Coordinates of C-alpha atoms in Angstrom, one line a residue:
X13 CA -13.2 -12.5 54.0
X14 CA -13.7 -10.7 57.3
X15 CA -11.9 -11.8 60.5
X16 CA -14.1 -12.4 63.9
X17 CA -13.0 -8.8 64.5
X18 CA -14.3 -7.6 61.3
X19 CA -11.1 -6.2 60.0
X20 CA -10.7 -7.8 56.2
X21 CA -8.3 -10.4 55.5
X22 CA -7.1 -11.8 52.3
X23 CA -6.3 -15.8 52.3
X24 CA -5.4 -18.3 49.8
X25 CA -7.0 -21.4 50.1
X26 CA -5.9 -24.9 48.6
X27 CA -8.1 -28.0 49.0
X28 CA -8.2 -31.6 47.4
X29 CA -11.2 -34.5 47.4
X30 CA -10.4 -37.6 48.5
X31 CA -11.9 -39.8 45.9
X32 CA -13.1 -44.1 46.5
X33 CA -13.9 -45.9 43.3
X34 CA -15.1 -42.8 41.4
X35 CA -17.1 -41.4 44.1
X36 CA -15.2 -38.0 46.0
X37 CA -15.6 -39.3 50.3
X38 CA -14.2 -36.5 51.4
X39 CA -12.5 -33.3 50.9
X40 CA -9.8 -31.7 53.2
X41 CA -7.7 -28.6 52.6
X42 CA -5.8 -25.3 53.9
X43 CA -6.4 -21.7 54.5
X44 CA -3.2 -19.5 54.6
X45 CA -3.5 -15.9 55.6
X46 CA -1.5 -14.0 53.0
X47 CA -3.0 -10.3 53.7
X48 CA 0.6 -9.3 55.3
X49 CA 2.1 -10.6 51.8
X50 CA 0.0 -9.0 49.8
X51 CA 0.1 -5.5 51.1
X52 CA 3.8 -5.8 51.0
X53 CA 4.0 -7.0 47.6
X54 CA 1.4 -4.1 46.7
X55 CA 3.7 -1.4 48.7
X56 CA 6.8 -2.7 47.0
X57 CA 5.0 -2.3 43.5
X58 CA 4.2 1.5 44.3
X59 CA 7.1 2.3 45.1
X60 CA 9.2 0.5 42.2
X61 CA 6.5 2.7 40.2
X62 CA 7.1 5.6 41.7
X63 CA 10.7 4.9 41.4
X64 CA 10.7 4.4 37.6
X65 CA 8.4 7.9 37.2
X66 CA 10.9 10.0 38.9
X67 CA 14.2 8.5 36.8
X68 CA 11.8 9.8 34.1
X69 CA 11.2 12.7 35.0
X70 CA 15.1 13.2 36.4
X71 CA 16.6 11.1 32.9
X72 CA 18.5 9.3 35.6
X73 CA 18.2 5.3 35.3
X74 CA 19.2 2.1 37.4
X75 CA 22.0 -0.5 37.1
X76 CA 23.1 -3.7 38.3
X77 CA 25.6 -5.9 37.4
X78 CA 26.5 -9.6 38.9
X79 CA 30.0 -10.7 39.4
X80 CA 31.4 -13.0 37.8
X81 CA 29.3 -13.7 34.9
X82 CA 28.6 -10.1 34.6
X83 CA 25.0 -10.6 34.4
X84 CA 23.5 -7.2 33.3
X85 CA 20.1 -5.6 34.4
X86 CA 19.0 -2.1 33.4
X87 CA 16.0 0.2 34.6
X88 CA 13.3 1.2 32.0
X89 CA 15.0 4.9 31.8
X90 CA 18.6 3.6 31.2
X91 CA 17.4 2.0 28.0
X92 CA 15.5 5.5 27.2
X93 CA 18.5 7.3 27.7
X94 CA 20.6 4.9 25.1
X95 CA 17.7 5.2 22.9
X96 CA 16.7 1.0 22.8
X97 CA 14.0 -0.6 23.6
X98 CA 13.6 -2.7 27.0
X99 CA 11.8 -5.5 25.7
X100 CA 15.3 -6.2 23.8
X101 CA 17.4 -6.5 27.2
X102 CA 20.4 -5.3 28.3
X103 CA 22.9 -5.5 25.6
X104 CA 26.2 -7.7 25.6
X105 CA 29.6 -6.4 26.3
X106 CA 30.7 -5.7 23.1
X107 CA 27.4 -4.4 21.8
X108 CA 27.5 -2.1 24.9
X109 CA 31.2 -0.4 23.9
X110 CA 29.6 0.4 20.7
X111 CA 26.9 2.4 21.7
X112 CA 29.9 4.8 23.0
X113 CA 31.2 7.7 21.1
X114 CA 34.2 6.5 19.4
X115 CA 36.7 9.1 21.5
X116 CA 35.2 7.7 24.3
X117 CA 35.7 4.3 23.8
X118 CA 38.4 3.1 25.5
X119 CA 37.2 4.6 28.5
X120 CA 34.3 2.2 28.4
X121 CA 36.3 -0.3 27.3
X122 CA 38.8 -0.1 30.6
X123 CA 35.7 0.4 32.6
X124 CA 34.1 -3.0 31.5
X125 CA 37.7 -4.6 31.8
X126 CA 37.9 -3.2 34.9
X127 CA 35.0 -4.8 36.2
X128 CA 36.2 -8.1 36.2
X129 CA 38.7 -7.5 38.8
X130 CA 35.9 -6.1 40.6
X131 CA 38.0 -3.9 43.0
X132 CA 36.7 -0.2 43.0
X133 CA 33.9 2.0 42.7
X134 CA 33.9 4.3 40.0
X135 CA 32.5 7.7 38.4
X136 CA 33.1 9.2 35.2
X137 CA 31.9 11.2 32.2
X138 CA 31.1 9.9 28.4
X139 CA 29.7 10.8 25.5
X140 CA 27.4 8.0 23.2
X141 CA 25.4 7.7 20.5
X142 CA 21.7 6.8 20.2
X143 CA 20.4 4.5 17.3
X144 CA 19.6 7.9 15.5
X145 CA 22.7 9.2 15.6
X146 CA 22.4 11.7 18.3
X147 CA 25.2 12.1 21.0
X148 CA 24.2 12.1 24.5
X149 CA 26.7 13.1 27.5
X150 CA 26.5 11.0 30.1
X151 CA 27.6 10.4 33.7
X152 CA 28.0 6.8 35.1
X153 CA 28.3 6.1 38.7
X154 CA 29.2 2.8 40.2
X155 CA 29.5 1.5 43.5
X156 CA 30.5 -1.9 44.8
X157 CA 28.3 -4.5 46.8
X158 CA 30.6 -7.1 49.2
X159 CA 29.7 -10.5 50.3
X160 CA 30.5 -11.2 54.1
X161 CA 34.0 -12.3 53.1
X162 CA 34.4 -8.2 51.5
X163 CA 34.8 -9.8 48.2
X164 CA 32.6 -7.8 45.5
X165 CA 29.6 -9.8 44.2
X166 CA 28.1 -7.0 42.7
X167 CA 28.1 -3.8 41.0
X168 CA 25.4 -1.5 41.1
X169 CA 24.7 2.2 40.2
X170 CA 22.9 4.9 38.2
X171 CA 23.5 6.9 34.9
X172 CA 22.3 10.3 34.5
X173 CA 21.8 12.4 31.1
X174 CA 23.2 15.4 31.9
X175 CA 23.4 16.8 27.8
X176 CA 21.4 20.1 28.9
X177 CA 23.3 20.3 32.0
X178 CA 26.7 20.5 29.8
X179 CA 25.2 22.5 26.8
X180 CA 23.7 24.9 29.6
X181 CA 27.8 25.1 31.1
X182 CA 29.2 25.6 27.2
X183 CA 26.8 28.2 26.3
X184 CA 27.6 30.2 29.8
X185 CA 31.7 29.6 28.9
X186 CA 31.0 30.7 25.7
X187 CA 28.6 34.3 26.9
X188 CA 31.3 34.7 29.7
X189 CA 33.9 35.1 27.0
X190 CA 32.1 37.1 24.6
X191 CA 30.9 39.9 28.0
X192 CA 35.0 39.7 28.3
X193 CA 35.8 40.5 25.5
X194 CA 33.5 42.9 24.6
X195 CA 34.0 44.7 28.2
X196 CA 37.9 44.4 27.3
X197 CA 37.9 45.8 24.3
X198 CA 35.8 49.2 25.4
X199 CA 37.0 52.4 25.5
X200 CA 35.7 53.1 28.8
X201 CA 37.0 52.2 32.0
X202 CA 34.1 49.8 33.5
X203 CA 34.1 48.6 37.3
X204 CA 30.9 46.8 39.2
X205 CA 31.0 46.9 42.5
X206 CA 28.3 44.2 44.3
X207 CA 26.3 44.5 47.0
X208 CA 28.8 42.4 49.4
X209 CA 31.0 46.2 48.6
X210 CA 33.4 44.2 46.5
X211 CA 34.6 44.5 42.6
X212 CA 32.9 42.0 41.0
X213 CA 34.2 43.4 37.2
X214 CA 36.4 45.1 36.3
X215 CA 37.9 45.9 32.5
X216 CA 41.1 46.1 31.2
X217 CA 40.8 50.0 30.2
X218 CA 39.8 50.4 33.8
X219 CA 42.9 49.0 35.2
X220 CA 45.1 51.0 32.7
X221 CA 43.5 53.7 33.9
X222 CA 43.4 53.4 37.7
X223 CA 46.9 51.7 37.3
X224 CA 45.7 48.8 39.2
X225 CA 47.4 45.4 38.8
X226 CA 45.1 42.5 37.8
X227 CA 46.5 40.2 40.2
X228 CA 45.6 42.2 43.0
X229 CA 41.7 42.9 41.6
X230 CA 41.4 39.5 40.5
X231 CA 41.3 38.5 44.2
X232 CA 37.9 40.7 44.2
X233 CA 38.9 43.2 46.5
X234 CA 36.5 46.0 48.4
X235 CA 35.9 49.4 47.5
X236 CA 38.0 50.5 50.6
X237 CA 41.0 47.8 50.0
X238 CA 41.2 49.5 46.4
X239 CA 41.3 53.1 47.7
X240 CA 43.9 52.1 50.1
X241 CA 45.8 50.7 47.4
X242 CA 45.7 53.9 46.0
X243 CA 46.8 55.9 48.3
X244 CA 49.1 53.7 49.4
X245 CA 50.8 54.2 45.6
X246 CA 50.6 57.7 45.8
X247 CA 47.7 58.2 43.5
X248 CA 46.2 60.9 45.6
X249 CA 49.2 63.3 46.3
X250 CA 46.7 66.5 46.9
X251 CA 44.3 66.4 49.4
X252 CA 45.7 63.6 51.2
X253 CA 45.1 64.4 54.6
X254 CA 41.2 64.6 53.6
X255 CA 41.1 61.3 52.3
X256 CA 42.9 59.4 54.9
X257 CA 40.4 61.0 57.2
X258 CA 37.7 59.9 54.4
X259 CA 38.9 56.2 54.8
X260 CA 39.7 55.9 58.4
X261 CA 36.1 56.8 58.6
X262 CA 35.0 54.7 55.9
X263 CA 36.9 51.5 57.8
X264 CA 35.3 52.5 61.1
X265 CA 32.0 51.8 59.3
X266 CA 32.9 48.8 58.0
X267 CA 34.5 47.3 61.4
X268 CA 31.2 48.1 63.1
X269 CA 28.9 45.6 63.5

C-alpha cells in the first residue's frame, strides 16, 4: 500500500476473530512494516546471484567449513568444478580424499587432518579426478575465521580450476625449449637485441663466436656493456682508438636524459 506520503510500502499483516458461541464479535490484528526487509533480502539475493554467475564464469567456487564437526558447505561452481551434482551435497571426508588424484592424496589427506587442529591458513596445488575420469588441477585456498576468544571456529575459502592456466605454462616450457634448441643448434651466430637496447637472445654459436661468456650475457646486458666487454678483452686490437671514441660517444647518449 501507499504511505500518507505516497511513497509505497510493503507490510505484513496478521489478524485473528474473536469468536462467542459460534458467532466471530470481533476481530483485532497487526500491521508490520517489512519494506526495509524486503529490499534487503531482495539486494542480498542479487548479489548472491551475481556472485554465483561470476565463479562461473571465473571456474572459481566458495567454501566453508564449521569447526569442530566439520560441517561442510560448497558453492554451486565448486561442485561443477569436481564434476557432482549439488543437489547431492557436499561429500564426506573420506569420499572427499577420493575424488583426489591418487599422487595427490596424502596431501589432501594431511590437509583434512590438519583441519581439526584448526591452527593455520593454507594454500596449495592438486590434481583430482571428475566422475568421468578427467583430471583437473586445482588450487585451494583457505583462511581461518576466530571467535572473540582467537580460537578458529571456522574455515572458509575458495578453489580455482586453473587446468588451462597450467597447460597454457607447460605448452610455453615446452615451445621455450624447442626455440632453444633449435636456436642452439644453428650454424649461425644469432643475437636479439630489444627495444630497452639490451640482449634479449643470444645462441650458443654466437657466444663461441664473439667469445662471450654465458654468465655474463645471461644477466641481459646492453649493446654498449657487450662492446665494452670486448674491448676490454682485447677483441678490437686495430682501430682502437676509433672505437673507444665510438663508445665514449655512444655512453654519452645513453647518460643523457
Amino acid at each position: 500500500f501507499r504511505s500518507l506520503t505516497g511513497a509505497p510500502r510493503i507490510v505484513r499483516m496478521v489478524g485473528a476473530a474473536e469468536v462467542v458461541d459460534g458467532s466471530a464479535r470481533r476481530a483485532f490484528g497487526i500491521v508490520q512494516d517489512i519494506t526495509d526487509h524486503v529490499v534487503a533480502v531482495t539486494r542480498a539475493q542479487e548479489a548472491n546471484r551475481l556472485l554465483l554467475l561470476a565463479e562461473e564464469v571465473a571456474h572459481v567456487g566458495h567454501w566453508h567449513v564449521r569447526l569442530p564437526d566439520q560441517h561442510l558447505t560448497w558453492s554451486n561452481e565448486v561442485f561443477n568444478i569436481f564434476g557432482l551434482e549439488p543437489a547431492e551435497g557436499p561429500p564426506a571426508r573420506e569420499r572427499l580424499r577420493s575424488l583426489f588424484h591418487p599422487d595427490d592424496r596424502a596431501l589432501a589427506r594431511k590437509l583434512l587432518v590438519g583441519l581439526r587442529d584448526a591452527q593455520r591458513d593454507f594454500d596449495f596445488e592438486a590434481r583430482i579426478v571428475r566422475p568421468d575420469d578427467e583430471v583437473r588441477t586445482v588450487l585451494v585456498r583457505g583462511r581461518s575465521e576466530k571467535d572473540e576468544t582467537g580460537a578458529v571456529r571456522a574455515y572458509f575459502g575458495v578453489i580455482a580450476d586453473i587446468t588451462e592456466q597450467k597447460r597454457a605454462e607447460a605448452n610455453l616450457r615446452e615451445s621455450t625449449a624447442l626455440l632453444r634448441v633449435t636456436l642452439d643448434n644453428m650454424d649461425q651466430g644469432l643475437l636479439m637485441v630489444g627495444a630497452d637496447d639490451r640482449v634479449q637472445v643470444v645462441n650458443r654459436r654466437a657466444l663461441e663466436l664473439l667469445d662471450l661468456p654465458e654468465p655474463f650475457m645471461a644477466r641481459k646486458p646492453s649493446q654498449l656493456e657487450v662492446r665494452e666487454y670486448q674491448m676490454a678483452a682485447g677483441e678490437f686490437e686495430r682501430g682502437g682508438a676509433t672505437l673507444r671514441r665510438w663508445l665514449d660517444g655512444a655512453r654519452m647518449q645513453t647518460d643523457r636524459p
